[in-house]
mmCIF file of C-alpha atoms in Angstrom:
data_model
loop_
_atom_site.group_PDB
_atom_site.id
_atom_site.type_symbol
_atom_site.label_atom_id
_atom_site.label_comp_id
_atom_site.label_asym_id
_atom_site.label_seq_id
_atom_site.Cartn_x
_atom_site.Cartn_y
_atom_site.Cartn_z
ATOM 1 C CA MET A 243 33.957 -39.165 -15.498
ATOM 2 C CA GLY A 244 35.104 -36.211 -13.550
ATOM 3 C CA GLY A 245 32.400 -34.165 -15.283
ATOM 4 C CA CYS A 246 29.800 -36.818 -14.498
ATOM 5 C CA ALA A 247 30.985 -36.965 -10.926
ATOM 6 C CA GLY A 248 30.839 -33.214 -10.699
ATOM 7 C CA SER A 249 27.340 -33.228 -12.172
ATOM 8 C CA ARG A 250 26.219 -35.872 -9.708
ATOM 9 C CA ARG A 251 27.777 -33.857 -6.861
ATOM 10 C CA ARG A 252 25.997 -30.686 -7.932
ATOM 11 C CA LEU A 253 22.737 -32.625 -8.302
ATOM 12 C CA SER A 254 23.066 -34.114 -4.820
ATOM 13 C CA ASP A 255 23.885 -30.678 -3.428
ATOM 14 C CA SER A 256 20.791 -29.149 -5.020
ATOM 15 C CA GLU A 257 18.649 -32.022 -3.747
ATOM 16 C CA GLY A 258 20.110 -31.490 -0.300
ATOM 17 C CA GLU A 259 19.198 -27.832 -0.438
ATOM 18 C CA GLU A 260 15.584 -28.762 -1.177
ATOM 19 C CA THR A 261 15.334 -31.311 1.623
ATOM 20 C CA VAL A 262 17.250 -29.607 4.436
ATOM 21 C CA PRO A 263 14.695 -27.870 6.724
ATOM 22 C CA GLU A 264 15.006 -24.213 7.499
ATOM 23 C CA PRO A 265 17.043 -23.772 10.690
ATOM 24 C CA ARG A 266 15.143 -22.589 13.730
ATOM 25 C CA LEU A 267 15.884 -19.384 15.486
ATOM 26 C CA PRO A 268 18.288 -19.805 18.408
ATOM 27 C CA LEU A 269 16.654 -20.212 21.803
ATOM 28 C CA LEU A 270 18.332 -16.958 22.821
ATOM 29 C CA ASP A 271 16.187 -15.132 20.272
ATOM 30 C CA HIS A 272 13.098 -16.809 21.735
ATOM 31 C CA GLN A 273 14.051 -15.637 25.211
ATOM 32 C CA GLY A 274 14.526 -12.143 23.796
ATOM 33 C CA ALA A 275 10.986 -12.223 22.449
ATOM 34 C CA HIS A 276 9.767 -13.372 25.872
ATOM 35 C CA TRP A 277 11.448 -10.426 27.550
ATOM 36 C CA LYS A 278 10.055 -7.983 25.003
ATOM 37 C CA ASN A 279 6.546 -9.253 25.701
ATOM 38 C CA ALA A 280 7.073 -9.029 29.453
ATOM 39 C CA VAL A 281 8.380 -5.465 29.217
ATOM 40 C CA GLY A 282 5.495 -4.555 26.916
ATOM 41 C CA PHE A 283 2.850 -5.807 29.331
ATOM 42 C CA TRP A 284 4.659 -4.154 32.250
ATOM 43 C CA LEU A 285 4.566 -0.786 30.460
ATOM 44 C CA LEU A 286 0.917 -1.225 29.469
ATOM 45 C CA GLY A 287 -0.060 -1.957 33.060
ATOM 46 C CA LEU A 288 1.960 0.978 34.361
ATOM 47 C CA CYS A 289 0.392 3.451 31.938
ATOM 48 C CA ASN A 290 -3.112 2.049 32.355
ATOM 49 C CA ASN A 291 -3.114 2.459 36.149
ATOM 50 C CA PHE A 292 -1.500 5.891 36.139
ATOM 51 C CA SER A 293 -4.586 8.110 35.864
ATOM 52 C CA TYR A 294 -6.616 5.899 38.228
ATOM 53 C CA VAL A 295 -3.935 6.050 40.928
ATOM 54 C CA VAL A 296 -3.327 9.779 40.548
ATOM 55 C CA MET A 297 -7.027 10.567 41.014
ATOM 56 C CA LEU A 298 -7.283 8.499 44.183
ATOM 57 C CA SER A 299 -4.075 9.986 45.569
ATOM 58 C CA ALA A 300 -5.447 13.498 44.976
ATOM 59 C CA ALA A 301 -8.889 12.689 46.416
ATOM 60 C CA HIS A 302 -8.358 14.741 49.569
ATOM 61 C CA ASP A 303 -7.184 17.750 47.556
ATOM 62 C CA ILE A 304 -10.054 17.452 45.063
ATOM 63 C CA LEU A 305 -12.632 17.525 47.845
ATOM 64 C CA SER A 306 -10.878 20.085 50.052
ATOM 65 C CA HIS A 307 -10.296 22.879 47.584
ATOM 66 C CA GLU A 308 -12.071 24.573 44.747
ATOM 67 C CA ARG A 309 -9.835 26.611 42.505
ATOM 68 C CA THR A 310 -9.982 30.353 42.839
ATOM 69 C CA SER A 311 -8.116 33.163 41.153
ATOM 70 C CA GLY A 312 -5.714 33.252 44.089
ATOM 71 C CA ASN A 313 -5.070 29.519 44.237
ATOM 72 C CA GLN A 314 -4.121 27.908 40.949
ATOM 73 C CA SER A 315 -3.756 24.463 42.470
ATOM 74 C CA HIS A 316 -5.843 21.950 44.336
ATOM 75 C CA VAL A 317 -3.030 21.645 46.852
ATOM 76 C CA ASP A 318 -3.343 23.637 50.061
ATOM 77 C CA PRO A 319 -0.540 26.242 50.085
ATOM 78 C CA GLY A 320 -0.826 26.782 53.838
ATOM 79 C CA PRO A 321 1.533 25.001 56.249
ATOM 80 C CA ALA A 322 -1.168 23.890 58.653
ATOM 81 C CA PRO A 323 -4.468 22.112 58.086
ATOM 82 C CA ILE A 324 -7.716 23.916 58.757
ATOM 83 C CA PRO A 325 -10.345 21.659 60.328
ATOM 84 C CA HIS A 326 -13.497 21.402 58.269
ATOM 85 C CA ASN A 327 -15.540 20.179 61.215
ATOM 86 C CA SER A 328 -14.424 21.805 64.454
ATOM 87 C CA SER A 329 -16.932 19.844 66.555
ATOM 88 C CA SER A 330 -15.354 16.502 65.586
ATOM 89 C CA ARG A 331 -12.152 14.950 66.890
ATOM 90 C CA PHE A 332 -11.369 14.168 63.231
ATOM 91 C CA ASP A 333 -10.354 16.712 60.605
ATOM 92 C CA CYS A 334 -13.149 15.800 58.197
ATOM 93 C CA ASN A 335 -14.120 17.051 54.776
ATOM 94 C CA SER A 336 -17.818 17.620 54.251
ATOM 95 C CA VAL A 337 -17.742 14.694 51.793
ATOM 96 C CA SER A 338 -15.753 11.486 52.248
ATOM 97 C CA THR A 339 -12.913 10.675 49.880
ATOM 98 C CA ALA A 340 -15.004 7.581 49.133
ATOM 99 C CA ALA A 341 -16.987 9.861 46.791
ATOM 100 C CA VAL A 342 -13.908 10.173 44.598
ATOM 101 C CA LEU A 343 -13.409 6.428 44.880
ATOM 102 C CA LEU A 344 -16.940 5.760 43.623
ATOM 103 C CA ALA A 345 -16.477 8.183 40.722
ATOM 104 C CA ASP A 346 -13.221 6.398 39.949
ATOM 105 C CA ILE A 347 -14.602 2.860 40.131
ATOM 106 C CA LEU A 348 -18.315 2.692 39.189
ATOM 107 C CA PRO A 349 -17.735 3.320 35.445
ATOM 108 C CA THR A 350 -15.057 0.625 35.587
ATOM 109 C CA LEU A 351 -17.548 -1.733 37.231
ATOM 110 C CA VAL A 352 -20.065 -1.170 34.430
ATOM 111 C CA ILE A 353 -17.410 -1.821 31.773
ATOM 112 C CA LYS A 354 -16.245 -5.022 33.445
ATOM 113 C CA LEU A 355 -19.798 -6.300 33.908
ATOM 114 C CA LEU A 356 -20.516 -5.836 30.207
ATOM 115 C CA ALA A 357 -17.103 -6.925 28.937
ATOM 116 C CA PRO A 358 -17.653 -10.721 29.007
ATOM 117 C CA LEU A 359 -20.901 -10.285 27.062
ATOM 118 C CA GLY A 360 -19.730 -8.434 23.983
ATOM 119 C CA LEU A 361 -16.534 -6.401 24.366
ATOM 120 C CA HIS A 362 -14.587 -9.137 22.553
ATOM 121 C CA LEU A 363 -16.416 -8.148 19.351
ATOM 122 C CA LEU A 364 -14.535 -4.821 19.335
ATOM 123 C CA PRO A 365 -10.940 -5.071 18.041
ATOM 124 C CA TYR A 366 -8.117 -4.336 20.453
ATOM 125 C CA SER A 367 -6.726 -1.253 18.690
ATOM 126 C CA PRO A 368 -9.881 0.922 19.029
ATOM 127 C CA ARG A 369 -10.141 -0.066 22.687
ATOM 128 C CA VAL A 370 -6.601 1.103 23.390
ATOM 129 C CA LEU A 371 -7.234 4.357 21.493
ATOM 130 C CA VAL A 372 -10.390 5.136 23.482
ATOM 131 C CA SER A 373 -8.593 4.317 26.722
ATOM 132 C CA GLY A 374 -5.757 6.716 25.904
ATOM 133 C CA ILE A 375 -8.108 9.553 24.923
ATOM 134 C CA CYS A 376 -10.092 9.194 28.157
ATOM 135 C CA ALA A 377 -6.904 9.205 30.233
ATOM 136 C CA ALA A 378 -5.694 12.433 28.606
ATOM 137 C CA GLY A 379 -9.143 14.019 28.984
ATOM 138 C CA SER A 380 -9.248 13.172 32.685
ATOM 139 C CA PHE A 381 -6.050 15.078 33.432
ATOM 140 C CA ILE A 382 -7.159 18.075 31.371
ATOM 141 C CA LEU A 383 -10.535 18.312 33.136
ATOM 142 C CA VAL A 384 -9.109 18.023 36.642
ATOM 143 C CA ALA A 385 -6.227 20.405 35.934
ATOM 144 C CA PHE A 386 -8.444 23.206 34.608
ATOM 145 C CA SER A 387 -11.570 22.644 36.720
ATOM 146 C CA HIS A 388 -12.994 25.349 38.988
ATOM 147 C CA SER A 389 -15.319 23.090 40.969
ATOM 148 C CA VAL A 390 -15.438 19.718 42.629
ATOM 149 C CA GLY A 391 -18.146 18.588 40.196
ATOM 150 C CA THR A 392 -15.978 19.229 37.151
ATOM 151 C CA SER A 393 -13.070 17.459 38.809
ATOM 152 C CA LEU A 394 -15.259 14.441 39.496
ATOM 153 C CA CYS A 395 -16.144 14.339 35.785
ATOM 154 C CA GLY A 396 -12.428 14.085 35.092
ATOM 155 C CA VAL A 397 -12.215 11.260 37.622
ATOM 156 C CA VAL A 398 -14.990 9.443 35.739
ATOM 157 C CA LEU A 399 -12.958 9.676 32.515
ATOM 158 C CA ALA A 400 -9.966 8.211 34.354
ATOM 159 C CA SER A 401 -12.188 5.343 35.486
ATOM 160 C CA ILE A 402 -13.354 4.627 31.937
ATOM 161 C CA SER A 403 -9.754 4.641 30.734
ATOM 162 C CA SER A 404 -8.529 2.323 33.480
ATOM 163 C CA GLY A 405 -11.455 -0.110 33.280
ATOM 164 C CA LEU A 406 -11.394 -0.461 29.515
ATOM 165 C CA GLY A 407 -7.618 -0.775 29.481
ATOM 166 C CA GLU A 408 -7.515 -3.400 32.210
ATOM 167 C CA VAL A 409 -10.073 -5.649 30.500
ATOM 168 C CA THR A 410 -8.276 -5.214 27.174
ATOM 169 C CA PHE A 411 -4.741 -5.921 28.354
ATOM 170 C CA LEU A 412 -5.647 -8.825 30.636
ATOM 171 C CA SER A 413 -7.574 -10.470 27.798
ATOM 172 C CA LEU A 414 -4.643 -9.869 25.463
ATOM 173 C CA THR A 415 -2.283 -11.829 27.737
ATOM 174 C CA ALA A 416 -4.209 -14.975 26.760
ATOM 175 C CA PHE A 417 -2.498 -14.809 23.342
ATOM 176 C CA TYR A 418 1.027 -14.492 24.760
ATOM 177 C CA PRO A 419 1.509 -17.664 26.825
ATOM 178 C CA SER A 420 5.266 -17.146 26.921
ATOM 179 C CA TYR A 421 4.619 -14.142 29.159
ATOM 180 C CA PHE A 422 3.363 -16.411 31.933
ATOM 181 C CA LEU A 423 6.250 -18.837 31.448
ATOM 182 C CA LEU A 424 8.745 -15.985 31.651
ATOM 183 C CA VAL A 425 7.543 -14.475 34.912
ATOM 184 C CA THR A 426 7.800 -17.847 36.647
ATOM 185 C CA SER A 427 10.598 -19.957 35.206
ATOM 186 C CA PRO A 428 11.884 -19.192 31.710
ATOM 187 C CA GLU A 429 14.748 -21.655 32.088
ATOM 188 C CA ALA A 430 12.450 -24.626 32.694
ATOM 189 C CA GLN A 431 11.460 -25.889 29.256
ATOM 190 C CA ASP A 432 9.010 -28.737 28.785
ATOM 191 C CA PRO A 433 9.176 -30.944 25.656
ATOM 192 C CA GLY A 434 6.850 -28.553 23.848
ATOM 193 C CA GLY A 435 8.426 -25.440 25.271
ATOM 194 C CA GLU A 436 10.684 -24.772 22.306
ATOM 195 C CA GLU A 437 7.756 -24.960 19.896
ATOM 196 C CA GLU A 438 5.765 -22.601 22.137
ATOM 197 C CA ALA A 439 8.692 -20.217 22.299
ATOM 198 C CA GLU A 440 9.018 -20.205 18.515
ATOM 199 C CA SER A 441 5.295 -19.499 18.136
ATOM 200 C CA SER A 442 5.485 -16.688 20.677
ATOM 201 C CA SER A 443 8.510 -15.142 18.977
ATOM 202 C CA ARG A 444 6.417 -14.691 15.851
ATOM 203 C CA GLN A 445 3.923 -12.494 17.695
ATOM 204 C CA PRO A 446 5.890 -10.062 19.877
ATOM 205 C CA LEU A 447 3.727 -7.632 21.812
ATOM 206 C CA ILE A 448 5.710 -4.476 21.168
ATOM 207 C CA ARG A 449 6.114 -4.952 17.419
ATOM 208 C CA THR A 450 3.613 -4.410 14.664
ATOM 209 C CA GLU A 451 3.244 -8.048 13.592
ATOM 210 C CA ALA A 452 -0.215 -9.527 14.091
ATOM 211 C CA PRO A 453 -0.536 -12.570 16.394
ATOM 212 C CA GLU A 454 -1.272 -15.904 14.766
ATOM 213 C CA LEU A 455 -4.079 -16.488 17.249
ATOM 214 C CA LYS A 456 -6.843 -14.012 16.638
ATOM 215 C CA PRO A 457 -8.142 -12.214 19.765
ATOM 216 C CA GLY A 458 -11.871 -12.619 20.131
ATOM 217 C CA SER A 459 -11.878 -16.401 19.873
ATOM 218 C CA SER A 460 -13.860 -16.600 23.127
ATOM 219 C CA SER A 461 -16.907 -15.367 21.185
ATOM 220 C CA SER A 462 -17.465 -18.974 20.120
ATOM 221 C CA LEU A 463 -18.269 -19.988 23.699
ATOM 222 C CA SER A 464 -21.930 -20.638 24.446
ATOM 223 C CA LEU A 465 -23.693 -19.110 27.446
ATOM 224 C CA GLN A 466 -23.653 -22.481 29.167
ATOM 225 C CA GLU A 467 -19.899 -22.781 28.653
ATOM 226 C CA ARG A 468 -19.367 -19.250 29.964
ATOM 227 C CA TRP A 469 -21.436 -19.994 33.059
ATOM 228 C CA THR A 470 -19.529 -23.224 33.696
ATOM 229 C CA VAL A 471 -16.188 -21.434 33.390
ATOM 230 C CA PHE A 472 -17.388 -18.608 35.643
ATOM 231 C CA LYS A 473 -18.446 -21.032 38.401
ATOM 232 C CA GLY A 474 -15.006 -22.567 38.295
ATOM 233 C CA LEU A 475 -13.462 -19.111 38.710
ATOM 234 C CA LEU A 476 -15.291 -18.372 41.979
ATOM 235 C CA TRP A 477 -12.464 -20.000 43.934
ATOM 236 C CA TYR A 478 -10.289 -17.112 42.741
ATOM 237 C CA ILE A 479 -12.883 -14.365 42.433
ATOM 238 C CA VAL A 480 -14.225 -14.411 46.005
ATOM 239 C CA PRO A 481 -10.876 -13.978 47.839
ATOM 240 C CA LEU A 482 -9.858 -11.206 45.443
ATOM 241 C CA VAL A 483 -13.160 -9.400 46.129
ATOM 242 C CA VAL A 484 -12.503 -9.690 49.880
ATOM 243 C CA VAL A 485 -8.910 -8.443 49.568
ATOM 244 C CA TYR A 486 -9.917 -5.344 47.602
ATOM 245 C CA PHE A 487 -12.935 -4.628 49.793
ATOM 246 C CA ALA A 488 -10.739 -4.584 52.900
ATOM 247 C CA GLU A 489 -7.880 -2.553 51.451
ATOM 248 C CA TYR A 490 -10.031 0.114 49.799
ATOM 249 C CA PHE A 491 -12.204 0.403 52.885
ATOM 250 C CA ILE A 492 -8.930 1.287 54.584
ATOM 251 C CA ASN A 493 -7.730 3.578 51.788
ATOM 252 C CA GLN A 494 -10.849 5.651 51.195
ATOM 253 C CA GLY A 495 -12.713 5.115 54.459
ATOM 254 C CA LEU A 496 -9.963 5.304 57.084
ATOM 255 C CA PHE A 497 -6.985 7.144 55.551
ATOM 256 C CA GLU A 498 -8.705 10.502 55.954
ATOM 257 C CA LEU A 499 -9.486 9.702 59.598
ATOM 258 C CA LEU A 500 -5.977 8.491 60.466
ATOM 259 C CA PHE A 501 -4.871 12.049 61.199
ATOM 260 C CA PHE A 502 -1.892 12.674 63.515
ATOM 261 C CA ARG A 503 -1.552 16.169 64.939
ATOM 262 C CA ASN A 504 1.858 15.482 66.531
ATOM 263 C CA THR A 505 3.723 15.651 63.213
ATOM 264 C CA SER A 506 4.954 18.362 60.880
ATOM 265 C CA LEU A 507 2.897 16.919 57.995
ATOM 266 C CA SER A 508 -0.408 18.587 57.206
ATOM 267 C CA HIS A 509 -3.559 16.499 56.849
ATOM 268 C CA ALA A 510 -3.373 16.586 53.045
ATOM 269 C CA GLN A 511 0.312 15.629 53.137
ATOM 270 C CA GLN A 512 -0.392 12.693 55.440
ATOM 271 C CA TYR A 513 -3.090 11.460 53.077
ATOM 272 C CA ARG A 514 -0.733 11.655 50.110
ATOM 273 C CA TRP A 515 1.962 9.732 51.991
ATOM 274 C CA TYR A 516 -0.563 7.019 52.833
ATOM 275 C CA GLN A 517 -1.529 6.684 49.180
ATOM 276 C CA MET A 518 2.079 6.726 47.985
ATOM 277 C CA LEU A 519 3.165 3.993 50.399
ATOM 278 C CA TYR A 520 0.184 1.840 49.514
ATOM 279 C CA GLN A 521 0.918 2.140 45.787
ATOM 280 C CA ALA A 522 4.612 1.422 46.402
ATOM 281 C CA GLY A 523 3.665 -1.817 48.138
ATOM 282 C CA VAL A 524 1.309 -2.762 45.310
ATOM 283 C CA PHE A 525 3.950 -1.993 42.686
ATOM 284 C CA ALA A 526 6.590 -4.094 44.450
ATOM 285 C CA SER A 527 4.371 -7.139 44.970
ATOM 286 C CA ARG A 528 2.844 -7.065 41.481
ATOM 287 C CA SER A 529 6.375 -7.175 40.093
ATOM 288 C CA SER A 530 7.473 -10.060 42.371
ATOM 289 C CA LEU A 531 5.753 -13.044 40.756
ATOM 290 C CA ARG A 532 9.068 -14.424 39.527
ATOM 291 C CA CYS A 533 10.317 -14.500 43.132
ATOM 292 C CA CYS A 534 7.192 -15.565 45.004
ATOM 293 C CA HIS A 535 4.213 -17.569 43.756
ATOM 294 C CA ILE A 536 1.218 -17.933 46.114
ATOM 295 C CA ARG A 537 -1.289 -20.664 45.316
ATOM 296 C CA PHE A 538 -3.825 -20.084 48.112
ATOM 297 C CA THR A 539 -4.955 -16.468 47.871
ATOM 298 C CA TRP A 540 -7.509 -16.984 50.651
ATOM 299 C CA ALA A 541 -4.659 -16.474 53.128
ATOM 300 C CA LEU A 542 -4.022 -13.004 51.685
ATOM 301 C CA ALA A 543 -7.713 -12.144 52.055
ATOM 302 C CA LEU A 544 -7.640 -13.126 55.744
ATOM 303 C CA LEU A 545 -4.513 -11.046 56.421
ATOM 304 C CA GLN A 546 -6.035 -8.022 54.689
ATOM 305 C CA CYS A 547 -9.177 -8.293 56.828
ATOM 306 C CA LEU A 548 -6.967 -8.301 59.934
ATOM 307 C CA ASN A 549 -5.357 -5.088 58.650
ATOM 308 C CA LEU A 550 -8.802 -3.518 58.303
ATOM 309 C CA ALA A 551 -9.855 -4.529 61.819
ATOM 310 C CA PHE A 552 -6.603 -3.211 63.334
ATOM 311 C CA LEU A 553 -6.726 0.201 61.642
ATOM 312 C CA LEU A 554 -10.458 0.590 62.316
ATOM 313 C CA ALA A 555 -9.735 -0.022 66.000
ATOM 314 C CA ASP A 556 -6.992 2.631 65.885
ATOM 315 C CA VAL A 557 -9.373 5.156 64.318
ATOM 316 C CA TRP A 558 -11.842 4.507 67.129
ATOM 317 C CA PHE A 559 -9.442 4.265 70.102
ATOM 318 C CA GLY A 560 -6.364 6.141 68.801
ATOM 319 C CA PHE A 561 -3.765 3.858 70.427
ATOM 320 C CA LEU A 562 -0.959 4.162 67.843
ATOM 321 C CA PRO A 563 1.523 6.779 69.131
ATOM 322 C CA SER A 564 3.182 7.676 65.827
ATOM 323 C CA ILE A 565 2.280 8.021 62.172
ATOM 324 C CA TYR A 566 5.270 5.855 61.255
ATOM 325 C CA PHE A 567 3.515 2.752 62.596
ATOM 326 C CA VAL A 568 0.671 3.519 60.192
ATOM 327 C CA PHE A 569 3.177 3.968 57.364
ATOM 328 C CA LEU A 570 4.499 0.428 57.911
ATOM 329 C CA ILE A 571 1.010 -1.094 58.085
ATOM 330 C CA ILE A 572 -0.060 0.658 54.888
ATOM 331 C CA LEU A 573 3.050 -0.526 53.029
ATOM 332 C CA TYR A 574 2.243 -4.068 54.196
ATOM 333 C CA GLU A 575 -1.360 -3.587 53.079
ATOM 334 C CA GLY A 576 -0.179 -2.690 49.575
ATOM 335 C CA LEU A 577 2.086 -5.738 49.441
ATOM 336 C CA LEU A 578 -0.849 -8.012 50.272
ATOM 337 C CA GLY A 579 -3.144 -6.383 47.723
ATOM 338 C CA GLY A 580 -0.654 -6.528 44.871
ATOM 339 C CA ALA A 581 0.275 -10.137 45.655
ATOM 340 C CA ALA A 582 -3.384 -11.184 45.667
ATOM 341 C CA TYR A 583 -3.998 -9.554 42.284
ATOM 342 C CA VAL A 584 -1.015 -10.871 40.365
ATOM 343 C CA ASN A 585 -1.178 -14.397 41.820
ATOM 344 C CA THR A 586 -4.896 -14.688 41.105
ATOM 345 C CA PHE A 587 -4.474 -13.954 37.409
ATOM 346 C CA HIS A 588 -1.318 -16.018 37.194
ATOM 347 C CA ASN A 589 -3.086 -19.066 38.648
ATOM 348 C CA ILE A 590 -5.990 -18.618 36.243
ATOM 349 C CA ALA A 591 -3.635 -18.304 33.265
ATOM 350 C CA LEU A 592 -1.944 -21.570 34.176
ATOM 351 C CA GLU A 593 -5.077 -23.560 35.008
ATOM 352 C CA THR A 594 -7.520 -22.583 32.251
ATOM 353 C CA SER A 595 -7.577 -24.095 28.785
ATOM 354 C CA ASP A 596 -6.560 -22.083 25.742
ATOM 355 C CA GLU A 597 -10.102 -21.627 24.463
ATOM 356 C CA HIS A 598 -11.374 -20.429 27.852
ATOM 357 C CA ARG A 599 -8.465 -18.235 28.926
ATOM 358 C CA GLU A 600 -9.496 -14.976 27.237
ATOM 359 C CA PHE A 601 -12.996 -15.146 28.740
ATOM 360 C CA ALA A 602 -11.628 -16.167 32.140
ATOM 361 C CA MET A 603 -9.297 -13.176 32.268
ATOM 362 C CA ALA A 604 -12.036 -10.729 31.283
ATOM 363 C CA ALA A 605 -14.532 -12.226 33.759
ATOM 364 C CA THR A 606 -12.163 -12.355 36.741
ATOM 365 C CA CYS A 607 -11.059 -8.735 36.446
ATOM 366 C CA ILE A 608 -14.461 -7.730 37.842
ATOM 367 C CA SER A 609 -13.332 -9.041 41.251
ATOM 368 C CA ASP A 610 -11.230 -6.092 42.378
ATOM 369 C CA THR A 611 -13.737 -3.588 40.992
ATOM 370 C CA LEU A 612 -16.644 -5.201 42.820
ATOM 371 C CA GLY A 613 -14.758 -5.209 46.104
ATOM 372 C CA ILE A 614 -13.718 -1.572 45.663
ATOM 373 C CA SER A 615 -17.279 -0.493 44.834
ATOM 374 C CA LEU A 616 -18.694 -2.186 47.930
ATOM 375 C CA SER A 617 -16.044 -0.589 50.121
ATOM 376 C CA GLY A 618 -16.833 2.872 48.717
ATOM 377 C CA LEU A 619 -20.553 2.460 49.401
ATOM 378 C CA LEU A 620 -19.896 1.472 53.025
ATOM 379 C CA ALA A 621 -17.170 4.072 53.591
ATOM 380 C CA LEU A 622 -19.561 6.982 52.924
ATOM 381 C CA PRO A 623 -21.890 6.340 55.910
ATOM 382 C CA LEU A 624 -18.912 5.402 58.103
ATOM 383 C CA HIS A 625 -17.336 8.775 57.336
ATOM 384 C CA ASP A 626 -20.513 10.647 58.250
ATOM 385 C CA PHE A 627 -20.934 8.656 61.466
ATOM 386 C CA LEU A 628 -17.362 9.103 62.719
ATOM 387 C CA CYS A 629 -17.177 12.756 61.774
ATOM 388 C CA GLN A 630 -20.228 13.481 63.925
ATOM 389 C CA LEU A 631 -18.429 12.184 67.008
ATOM 390 C CA SER A 632 -17.286 14.974 69.307
#
């Protein structure tokens, strides 16, 4: 009987092994996958914006100097600025820095206009490869150029890299929903949150495993569905266009004209400080979604327009006594711009359905580019008008 009992025990054990489900991964492992995805997207965004930001920050140097055998850098080696237009109360270049802005944004605009129509048919890996090659080519062209024209060609390559990368990475976030849960409240789990976390852990961004959901699923949407989704996005698109129009009108239309002679900084150095502080504000606010979530982005658009009006008045009347007041305003400007961008896409990610999210992300990313392009077109005549004032 002992043998029979032992046999029955072994049989029950083997049956138990067949029926017991495979244990799930601990929730801690799921949270680790969430953090890996968040870090991966953070690094992708940082690298994708690098060439675009560098070109805009060097716009004054690109337009001010052509390389010669005696000057192996675009940066002015002299301690004091040399006015380019002695008849004007502004130290103006012959061409506005908005020219560099247009070279850095118009190719991006074309890419983003075409992206919702057919870019999803191209796999993600070739897109990332092309983006990286263009970014490297942009730095090589600008570094070894002997003329403004060649440098602007390098700026165009940076624009292609940034535009293609932005559309690609924003669309890719649609297949990592845990990323959006992480940046808001990873501790708050709904009844289906554990299942979502397990699914996300199987498709980490910074590993080589392929996601279960195949990117490009938005290709099944009809034109009517795309148009319906796009109309619903206008509530987010319009304020983001306004925010970026105002801030880049400031950056590329007014920065060059906000020149203080009562400081030890040269004109080129002042311009670089303006750009650095603006980008610092953008970086801080784009990384703050976990701390601050803004639902109504129209308020940010209104505040940015007030910034534009205030700084335009200072360019005209010159009432600010010190450059440090401008530094604070520009840092605040960057905070508003970054907050508008990250909250817009976060709201869309939360409020669109799974089948529409990839298209919605790709379509909305045209907002900032459209606003920047409009600001560049208007900044060129403003520059010429103000620089003719004696």
